[in-house]
PDB file of C-alpha atoms in Angstrom:
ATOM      1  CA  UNK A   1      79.824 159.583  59.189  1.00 35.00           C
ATOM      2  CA  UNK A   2      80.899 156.429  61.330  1.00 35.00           C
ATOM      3  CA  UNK A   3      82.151 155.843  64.842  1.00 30.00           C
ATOM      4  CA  UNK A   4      84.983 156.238  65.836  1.00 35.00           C
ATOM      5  CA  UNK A   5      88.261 154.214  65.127  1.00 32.00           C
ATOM      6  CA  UNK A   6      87.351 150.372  66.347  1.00 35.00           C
ATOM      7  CA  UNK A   7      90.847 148.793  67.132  1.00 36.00           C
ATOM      8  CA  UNK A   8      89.058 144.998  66.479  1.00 35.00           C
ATOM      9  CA  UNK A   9      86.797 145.508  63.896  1.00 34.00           C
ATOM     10  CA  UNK A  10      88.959 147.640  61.532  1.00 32.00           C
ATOM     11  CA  UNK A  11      92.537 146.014  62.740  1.00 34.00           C
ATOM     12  CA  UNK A  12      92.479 143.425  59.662  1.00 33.00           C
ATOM     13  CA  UNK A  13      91.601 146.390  57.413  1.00 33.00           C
ATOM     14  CA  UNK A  14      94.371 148.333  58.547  1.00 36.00           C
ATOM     15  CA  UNK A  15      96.801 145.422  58.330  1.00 32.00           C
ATOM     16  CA  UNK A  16      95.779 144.639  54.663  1.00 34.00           C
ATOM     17  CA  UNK A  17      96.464 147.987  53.657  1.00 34.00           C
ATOM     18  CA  UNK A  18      99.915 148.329  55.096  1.00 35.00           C
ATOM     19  CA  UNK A  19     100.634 144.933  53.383  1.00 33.00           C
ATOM     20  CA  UNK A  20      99.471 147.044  50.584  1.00 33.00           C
ATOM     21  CA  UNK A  21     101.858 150.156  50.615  1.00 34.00           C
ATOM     22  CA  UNK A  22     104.428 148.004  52.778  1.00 37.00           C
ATOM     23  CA  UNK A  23     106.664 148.684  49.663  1.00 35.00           C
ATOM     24  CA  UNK A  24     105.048 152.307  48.399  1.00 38.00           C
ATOM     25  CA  UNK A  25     108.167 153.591  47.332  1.00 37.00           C
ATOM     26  CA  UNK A  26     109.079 150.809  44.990  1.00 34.00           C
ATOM     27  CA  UNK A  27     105.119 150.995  43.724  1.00 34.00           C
ATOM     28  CA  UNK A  28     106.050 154.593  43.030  1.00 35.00           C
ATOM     29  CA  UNK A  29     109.131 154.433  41.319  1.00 36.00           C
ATOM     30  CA  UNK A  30     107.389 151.663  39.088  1.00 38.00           C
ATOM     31  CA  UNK A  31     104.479 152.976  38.298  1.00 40.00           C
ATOM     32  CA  UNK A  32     103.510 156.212  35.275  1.00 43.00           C
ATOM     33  CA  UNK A  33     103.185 159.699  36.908  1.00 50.00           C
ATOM     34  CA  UNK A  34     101.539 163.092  36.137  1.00 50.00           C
ATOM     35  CA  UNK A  35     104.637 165.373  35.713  1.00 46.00           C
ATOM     36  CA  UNK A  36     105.285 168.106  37.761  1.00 49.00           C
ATOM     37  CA  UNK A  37     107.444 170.085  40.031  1.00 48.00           C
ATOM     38  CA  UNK A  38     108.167 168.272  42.888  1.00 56.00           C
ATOM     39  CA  UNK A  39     107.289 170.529  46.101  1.00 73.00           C
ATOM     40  CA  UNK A  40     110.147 171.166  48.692  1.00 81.00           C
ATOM     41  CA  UNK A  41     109.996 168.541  51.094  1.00 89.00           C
ATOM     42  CA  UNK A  42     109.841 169.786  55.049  1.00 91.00           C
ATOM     43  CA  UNK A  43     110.425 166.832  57.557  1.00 92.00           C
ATOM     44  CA  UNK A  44     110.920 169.031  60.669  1.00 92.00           C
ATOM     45  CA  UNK A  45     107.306 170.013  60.172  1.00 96.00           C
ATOM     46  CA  UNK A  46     106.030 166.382  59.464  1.00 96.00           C
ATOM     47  CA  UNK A  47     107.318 165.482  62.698  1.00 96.00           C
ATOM     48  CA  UNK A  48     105.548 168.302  64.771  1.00 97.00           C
ATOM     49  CA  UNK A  49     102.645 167.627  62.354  1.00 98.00           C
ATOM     50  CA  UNK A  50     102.632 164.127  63.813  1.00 98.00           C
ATOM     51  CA  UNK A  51     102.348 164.948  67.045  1.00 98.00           C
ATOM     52  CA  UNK A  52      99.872 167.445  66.643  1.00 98.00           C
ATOM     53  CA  UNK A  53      97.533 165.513  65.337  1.00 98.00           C
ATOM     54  CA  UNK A  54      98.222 162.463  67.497  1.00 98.00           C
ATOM     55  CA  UNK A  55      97.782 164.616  70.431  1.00 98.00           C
ATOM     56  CA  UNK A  56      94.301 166.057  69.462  1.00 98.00           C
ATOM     57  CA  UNK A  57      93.111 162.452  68.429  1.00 98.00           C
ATOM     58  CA  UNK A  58      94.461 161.821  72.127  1.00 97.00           C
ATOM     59  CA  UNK A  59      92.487 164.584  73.682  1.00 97.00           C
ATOM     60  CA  UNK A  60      89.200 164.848  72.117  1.00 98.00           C
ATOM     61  CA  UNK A  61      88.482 160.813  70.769  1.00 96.00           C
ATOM     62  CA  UNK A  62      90.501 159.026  73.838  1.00 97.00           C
ATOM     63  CA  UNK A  63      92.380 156.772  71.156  1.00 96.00           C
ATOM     64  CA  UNK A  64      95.704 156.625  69.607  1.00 97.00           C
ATOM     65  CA  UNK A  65      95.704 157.966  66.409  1.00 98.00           C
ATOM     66  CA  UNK A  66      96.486 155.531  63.113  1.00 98.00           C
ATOM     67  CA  UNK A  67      97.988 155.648  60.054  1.00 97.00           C
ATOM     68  CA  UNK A  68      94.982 155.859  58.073  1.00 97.00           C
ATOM     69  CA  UNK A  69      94.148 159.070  60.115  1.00 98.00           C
ATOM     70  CA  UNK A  70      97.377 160.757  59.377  1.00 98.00           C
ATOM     71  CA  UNK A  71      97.781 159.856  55.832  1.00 98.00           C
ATOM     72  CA  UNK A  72      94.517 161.739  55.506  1.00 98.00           C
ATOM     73  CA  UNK A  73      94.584 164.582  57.913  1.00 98.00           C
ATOM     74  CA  UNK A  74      98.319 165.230  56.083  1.00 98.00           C
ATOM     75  CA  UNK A  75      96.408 165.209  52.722  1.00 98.00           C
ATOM     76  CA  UNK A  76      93.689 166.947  53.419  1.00 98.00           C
ATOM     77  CA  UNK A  77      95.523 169.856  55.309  1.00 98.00           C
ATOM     78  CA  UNK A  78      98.058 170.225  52.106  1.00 97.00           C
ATOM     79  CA  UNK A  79      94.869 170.362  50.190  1.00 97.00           C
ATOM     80  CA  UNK A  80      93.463 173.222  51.697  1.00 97.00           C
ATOM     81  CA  UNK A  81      96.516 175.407  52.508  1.00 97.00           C
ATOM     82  CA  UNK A  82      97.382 174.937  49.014  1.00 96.00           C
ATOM     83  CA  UNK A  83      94.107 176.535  47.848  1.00 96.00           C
ATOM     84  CA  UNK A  84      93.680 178.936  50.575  1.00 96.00           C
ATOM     85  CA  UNK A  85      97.416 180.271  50.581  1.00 96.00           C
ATOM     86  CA  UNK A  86      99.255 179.129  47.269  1.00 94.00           C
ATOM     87  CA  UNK A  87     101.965 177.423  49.740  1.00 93.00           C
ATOM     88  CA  UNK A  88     102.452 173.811  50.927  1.00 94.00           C
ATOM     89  CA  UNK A  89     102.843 172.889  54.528  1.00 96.00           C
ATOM     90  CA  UNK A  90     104.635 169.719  54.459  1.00 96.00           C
ATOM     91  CA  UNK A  91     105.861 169.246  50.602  1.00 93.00           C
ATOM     92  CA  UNK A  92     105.803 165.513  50.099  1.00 94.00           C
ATOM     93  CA  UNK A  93     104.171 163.578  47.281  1.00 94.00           C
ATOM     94  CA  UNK A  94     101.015 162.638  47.524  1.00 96.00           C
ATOM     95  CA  UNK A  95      99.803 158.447  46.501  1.00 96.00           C
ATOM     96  CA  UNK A  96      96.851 156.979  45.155  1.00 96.00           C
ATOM     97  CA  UNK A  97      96.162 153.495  47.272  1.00 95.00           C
ATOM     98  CA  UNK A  98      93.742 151.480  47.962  1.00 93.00           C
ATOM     99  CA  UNK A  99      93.150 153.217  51.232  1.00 94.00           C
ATOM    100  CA  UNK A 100      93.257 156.691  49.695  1.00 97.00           C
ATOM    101  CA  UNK A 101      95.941 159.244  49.277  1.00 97.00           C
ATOM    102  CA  UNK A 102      99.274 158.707  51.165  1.00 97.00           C
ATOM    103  CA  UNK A 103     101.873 161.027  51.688  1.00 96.00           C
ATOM    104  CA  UNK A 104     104.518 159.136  50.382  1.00 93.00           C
ATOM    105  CA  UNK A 105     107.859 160.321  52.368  1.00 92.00           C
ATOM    106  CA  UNK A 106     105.670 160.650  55.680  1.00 95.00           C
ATOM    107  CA  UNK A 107     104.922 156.976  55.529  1.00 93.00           C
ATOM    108  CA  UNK A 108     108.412 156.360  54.277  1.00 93.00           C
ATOM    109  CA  UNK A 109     109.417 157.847  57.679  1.00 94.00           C
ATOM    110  CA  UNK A 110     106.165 155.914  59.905  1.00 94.00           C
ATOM    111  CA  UNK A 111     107.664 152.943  58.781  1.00 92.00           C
ATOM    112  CA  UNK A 112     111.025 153.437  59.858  1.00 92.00           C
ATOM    113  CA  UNK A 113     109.667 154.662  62.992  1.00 93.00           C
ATOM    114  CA  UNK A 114     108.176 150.859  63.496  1.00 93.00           C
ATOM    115  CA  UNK A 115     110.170 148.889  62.181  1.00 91.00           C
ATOM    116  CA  UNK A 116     113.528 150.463  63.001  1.00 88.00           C
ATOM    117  CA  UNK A 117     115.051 150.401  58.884  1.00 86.00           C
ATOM    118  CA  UNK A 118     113.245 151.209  55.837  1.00 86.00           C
ATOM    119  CA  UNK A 119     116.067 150.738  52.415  1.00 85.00           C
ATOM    120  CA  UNK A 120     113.967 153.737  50.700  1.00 82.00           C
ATOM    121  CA  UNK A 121     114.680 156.336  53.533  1.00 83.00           C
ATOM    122  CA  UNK A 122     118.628 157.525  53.621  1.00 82.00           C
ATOM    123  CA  UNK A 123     120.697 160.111  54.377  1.00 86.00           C
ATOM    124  CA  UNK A 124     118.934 163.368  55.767  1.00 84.00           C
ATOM    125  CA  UNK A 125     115.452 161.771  56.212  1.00 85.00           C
ATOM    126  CA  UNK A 126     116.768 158.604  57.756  1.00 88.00           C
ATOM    127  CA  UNK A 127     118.783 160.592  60.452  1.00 89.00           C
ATOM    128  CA  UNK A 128     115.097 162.505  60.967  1.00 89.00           C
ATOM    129  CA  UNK A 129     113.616 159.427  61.099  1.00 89.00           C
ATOM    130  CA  UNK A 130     115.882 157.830  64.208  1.00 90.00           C
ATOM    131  CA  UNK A 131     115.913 161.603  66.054  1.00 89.00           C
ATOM    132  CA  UNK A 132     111.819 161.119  65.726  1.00 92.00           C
ATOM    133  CA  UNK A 133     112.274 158.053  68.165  1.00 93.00           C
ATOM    134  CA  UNK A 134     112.466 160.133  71.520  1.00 94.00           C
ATOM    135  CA  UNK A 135     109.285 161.853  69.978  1.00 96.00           C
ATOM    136  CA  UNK A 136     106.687 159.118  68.797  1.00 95.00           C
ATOM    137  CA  UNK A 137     105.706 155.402  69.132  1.00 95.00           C
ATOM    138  CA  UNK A 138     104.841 153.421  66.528  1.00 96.00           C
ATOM    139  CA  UNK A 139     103.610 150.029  67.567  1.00 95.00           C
ATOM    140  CA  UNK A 140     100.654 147.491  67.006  1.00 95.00           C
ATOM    141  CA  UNK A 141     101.239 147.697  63.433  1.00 90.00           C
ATOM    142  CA  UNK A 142      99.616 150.655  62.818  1.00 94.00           C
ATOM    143  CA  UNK A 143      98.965 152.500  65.838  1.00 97.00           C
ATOM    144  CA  UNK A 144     100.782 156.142  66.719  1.00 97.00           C
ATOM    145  CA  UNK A 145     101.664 157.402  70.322  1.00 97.00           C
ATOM    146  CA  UNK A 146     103.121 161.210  70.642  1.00 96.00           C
ATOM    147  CA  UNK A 147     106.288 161.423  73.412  1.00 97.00           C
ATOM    148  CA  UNK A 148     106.317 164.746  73.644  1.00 97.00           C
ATOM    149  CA  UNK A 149     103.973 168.198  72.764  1.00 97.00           C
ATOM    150  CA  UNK A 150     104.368 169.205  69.558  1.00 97.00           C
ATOM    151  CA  UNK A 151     106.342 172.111  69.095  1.00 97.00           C
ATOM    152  CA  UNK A 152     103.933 174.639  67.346  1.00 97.00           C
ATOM    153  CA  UNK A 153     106.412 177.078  66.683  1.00 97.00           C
ATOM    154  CA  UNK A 154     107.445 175.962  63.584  1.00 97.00           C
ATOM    155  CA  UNK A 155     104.507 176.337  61.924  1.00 98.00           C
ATOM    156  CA  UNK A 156     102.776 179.747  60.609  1.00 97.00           C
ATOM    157  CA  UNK A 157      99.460 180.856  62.063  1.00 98.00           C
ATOM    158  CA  UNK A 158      97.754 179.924  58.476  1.00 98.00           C
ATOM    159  CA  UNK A 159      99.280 176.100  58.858  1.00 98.00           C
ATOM    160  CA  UNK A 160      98.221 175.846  62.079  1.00 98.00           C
ATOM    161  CA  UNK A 161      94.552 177.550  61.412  1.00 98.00           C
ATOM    162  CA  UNK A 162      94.131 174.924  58.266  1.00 98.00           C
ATOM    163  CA  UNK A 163      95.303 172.044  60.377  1.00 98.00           C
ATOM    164  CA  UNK A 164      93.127 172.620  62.934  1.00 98.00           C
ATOM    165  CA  UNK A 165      90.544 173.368  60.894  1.00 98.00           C
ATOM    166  CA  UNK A 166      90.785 169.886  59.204  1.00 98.00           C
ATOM    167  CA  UNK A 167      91.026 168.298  62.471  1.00 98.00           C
ATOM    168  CA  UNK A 168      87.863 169.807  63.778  1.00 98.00           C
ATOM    169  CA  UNK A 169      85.924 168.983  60.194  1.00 98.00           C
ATOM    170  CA  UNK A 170      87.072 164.892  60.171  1.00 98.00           C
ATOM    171  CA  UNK A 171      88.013 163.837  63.361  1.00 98.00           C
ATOM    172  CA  UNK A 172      84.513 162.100  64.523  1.00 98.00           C
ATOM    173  CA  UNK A 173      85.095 160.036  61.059  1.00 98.00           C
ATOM    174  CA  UNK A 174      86.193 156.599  61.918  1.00 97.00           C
ATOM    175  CA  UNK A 175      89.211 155.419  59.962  1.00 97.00           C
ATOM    176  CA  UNK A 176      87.422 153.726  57.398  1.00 96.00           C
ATOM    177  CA  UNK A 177      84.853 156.021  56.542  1.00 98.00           C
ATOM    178  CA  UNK A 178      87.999 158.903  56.416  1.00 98.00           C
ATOM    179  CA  UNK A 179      89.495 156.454  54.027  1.00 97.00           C
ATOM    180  CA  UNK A 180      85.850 156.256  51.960  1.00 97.00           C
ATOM    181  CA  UNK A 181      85.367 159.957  51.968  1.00 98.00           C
ATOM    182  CA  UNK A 182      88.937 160.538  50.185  1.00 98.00           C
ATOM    183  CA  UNK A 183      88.082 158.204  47.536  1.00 97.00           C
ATOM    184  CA  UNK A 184      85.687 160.931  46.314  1.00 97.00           C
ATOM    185  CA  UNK A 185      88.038 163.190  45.502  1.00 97.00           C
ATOM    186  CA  UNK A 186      89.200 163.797  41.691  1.00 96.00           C
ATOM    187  CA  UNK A 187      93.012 163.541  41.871  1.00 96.00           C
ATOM    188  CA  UNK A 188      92.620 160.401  43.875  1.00 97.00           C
ATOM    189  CA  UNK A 189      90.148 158.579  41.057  1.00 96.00           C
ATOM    190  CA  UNK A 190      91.764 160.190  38.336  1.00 95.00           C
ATOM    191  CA  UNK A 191      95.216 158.312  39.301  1.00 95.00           C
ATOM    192  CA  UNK A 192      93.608 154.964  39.580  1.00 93.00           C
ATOM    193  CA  UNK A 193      91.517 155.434  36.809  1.00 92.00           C
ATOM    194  CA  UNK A 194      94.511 155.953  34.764  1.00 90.00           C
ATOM    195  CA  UNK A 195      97.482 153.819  36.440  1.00 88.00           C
ATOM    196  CA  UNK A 196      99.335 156.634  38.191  1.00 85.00           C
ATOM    197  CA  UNK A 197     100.453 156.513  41.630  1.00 90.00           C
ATOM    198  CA  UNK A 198     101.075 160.211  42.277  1.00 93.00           C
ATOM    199  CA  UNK A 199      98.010 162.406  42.900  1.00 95.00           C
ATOM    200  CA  UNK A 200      98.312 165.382  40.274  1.00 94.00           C
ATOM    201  CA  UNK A 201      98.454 168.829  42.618  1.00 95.00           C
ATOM    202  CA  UNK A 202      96.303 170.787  39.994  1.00 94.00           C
ATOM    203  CA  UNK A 203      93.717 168.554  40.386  1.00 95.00           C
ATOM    204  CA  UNK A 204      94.087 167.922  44.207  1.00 96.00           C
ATOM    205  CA  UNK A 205      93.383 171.349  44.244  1.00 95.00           C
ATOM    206  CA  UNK A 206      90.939 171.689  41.648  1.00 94.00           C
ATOM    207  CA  UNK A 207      92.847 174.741  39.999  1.00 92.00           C
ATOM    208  CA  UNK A 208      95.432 174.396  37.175  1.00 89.00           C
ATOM    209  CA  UNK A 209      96.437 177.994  36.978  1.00 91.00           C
ATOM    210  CA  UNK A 210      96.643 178.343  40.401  1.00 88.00           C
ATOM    211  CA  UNK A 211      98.838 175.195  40.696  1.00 87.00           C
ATOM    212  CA  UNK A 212     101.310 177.059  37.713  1.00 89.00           C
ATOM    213  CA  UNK A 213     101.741 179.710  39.681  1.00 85.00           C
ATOM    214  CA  UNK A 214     102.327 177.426  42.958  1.00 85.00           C
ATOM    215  CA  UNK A 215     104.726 175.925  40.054  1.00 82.00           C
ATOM    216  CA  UNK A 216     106.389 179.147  39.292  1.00 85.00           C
ATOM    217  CA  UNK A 217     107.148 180.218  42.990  1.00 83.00           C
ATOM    218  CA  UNK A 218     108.868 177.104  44.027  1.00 79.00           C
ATOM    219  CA  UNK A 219     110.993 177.256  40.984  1.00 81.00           C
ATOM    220  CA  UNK A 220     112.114 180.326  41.647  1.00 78.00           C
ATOM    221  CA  UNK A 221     112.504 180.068  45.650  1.00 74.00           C
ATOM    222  CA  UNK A 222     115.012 177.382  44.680  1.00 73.00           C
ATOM    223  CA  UNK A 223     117.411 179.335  41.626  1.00 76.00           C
ATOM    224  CA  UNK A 224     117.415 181.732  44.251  1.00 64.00           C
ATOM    225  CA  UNK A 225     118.777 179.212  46.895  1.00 65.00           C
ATOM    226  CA  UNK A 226     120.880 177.624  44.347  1.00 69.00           C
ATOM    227  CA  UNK A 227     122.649 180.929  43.424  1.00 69.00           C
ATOM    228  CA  UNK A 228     123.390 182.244  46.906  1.00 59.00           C
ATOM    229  CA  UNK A 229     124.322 178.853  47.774  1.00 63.00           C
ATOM    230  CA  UNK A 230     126.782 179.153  44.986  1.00 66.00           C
ATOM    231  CA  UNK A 231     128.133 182.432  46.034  1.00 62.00           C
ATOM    232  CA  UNK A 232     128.225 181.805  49.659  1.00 61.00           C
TER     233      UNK A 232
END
């Protein structure tokens, strides 16, 4: 365990890994992937999610969070809902970079957020991205300020339990050593081992049947949806 984030020493880090993922959609699209069902996606939460953990970083280690920190709080809170409850909290796809996993829509939206356009981000998920501008800062590069209190209501009492949870477990971690410490974990060396980009869920959460059945409920939450959609 290291100290805590150290804007001078770890800024040139930080920069070389957004170089890095500066394009992660087009690295996704081009590179082999495990196959699976692709969870729902839930941006309304990401955004509260955001906050949340911007505002605890805020709080309790007197810092603006970073991106590093997200990325991993995100992945590590999916992680352990996932086992704990069979359900994702956020639903995005999770990368394997140099930095560790990424959740790849959440940065999608982080980098609208700072830079004001991103070409991968349309429709739907743009228009969250510019109605996230009254709510966070993104500036320095990589730095993340919260505009408002998150609104807590839209998550359950078991999302909010896990994400706390995770914050209390990693937040004394500097950035770097966050980033180390999710380089030990299977999915994430089992995509770079083998050229993937996207971090397989049944191995992110260490339980193939588990992950079928995670599989099996989303597939069948959405014919649902799709037939009363279709009758409505």
């Amino acid at each position: 365990m290291g100290r805590l984030f150290d804007n001078n020493a770890y800024e040139s880090t930080v920069i070389k890994m957004e170089l890095t993922i500066g394009a992660v959609s087009m690295y996704y699209i081009n590179r082999r992937q495990p196959t699976h069902t692709m969870l729902d996606f839930n941006p309304i939460k990401v955004i509260e999610a955001i906050l949340f953990f911007a505002e605890k970083e805020k709080e309790v280690n007197k810092t603006e969070i970073d991106l590093i920190k997200i990325h991993k709080y995100f992945y590590f809170s999916e992680k352990e809902h996932l086992k704990t409850y069979l359900r994702p909290i956020f639903g995005d796809t999770y990368i394997a970079m140099q930095e560790g996993p990424v959740p790849s829509l959440v940065y999608d939206i982080l980098k609208w957020l700072r830079e004001g356009k991103n070409p991968f981000l349309q429709g739907v998920l743009e228009a969250v991205a510019k109605n996230a501008t009254s709510s966070l800062k993104v500036y320095d590069n990589y730095l993340v300020a919260p505009l408002r209190k998150p609104d807590l209501k839209k998550f359950s009492k078991s999302e909010l339990e896990v994400m706390e949870n995770v914050f209390r477990k990693y937040h004394a971690y500097s950035s770097k050593d966050l980033s180390t410490l999710s380089h030990s974990e299977p999915a994430w060396k089992n995509a770079q081992e083998n050229g993937w980009n996207e971090m397989d869920f049944s191995e992110i959460i260490g339980d193939k049947e588990a992950w079928e059945y995670i599989e099996q409920q989303n597939e069948e939450a959405r014919a649902f949806h799709a037939s009363f959609q279709s009758h409505a």
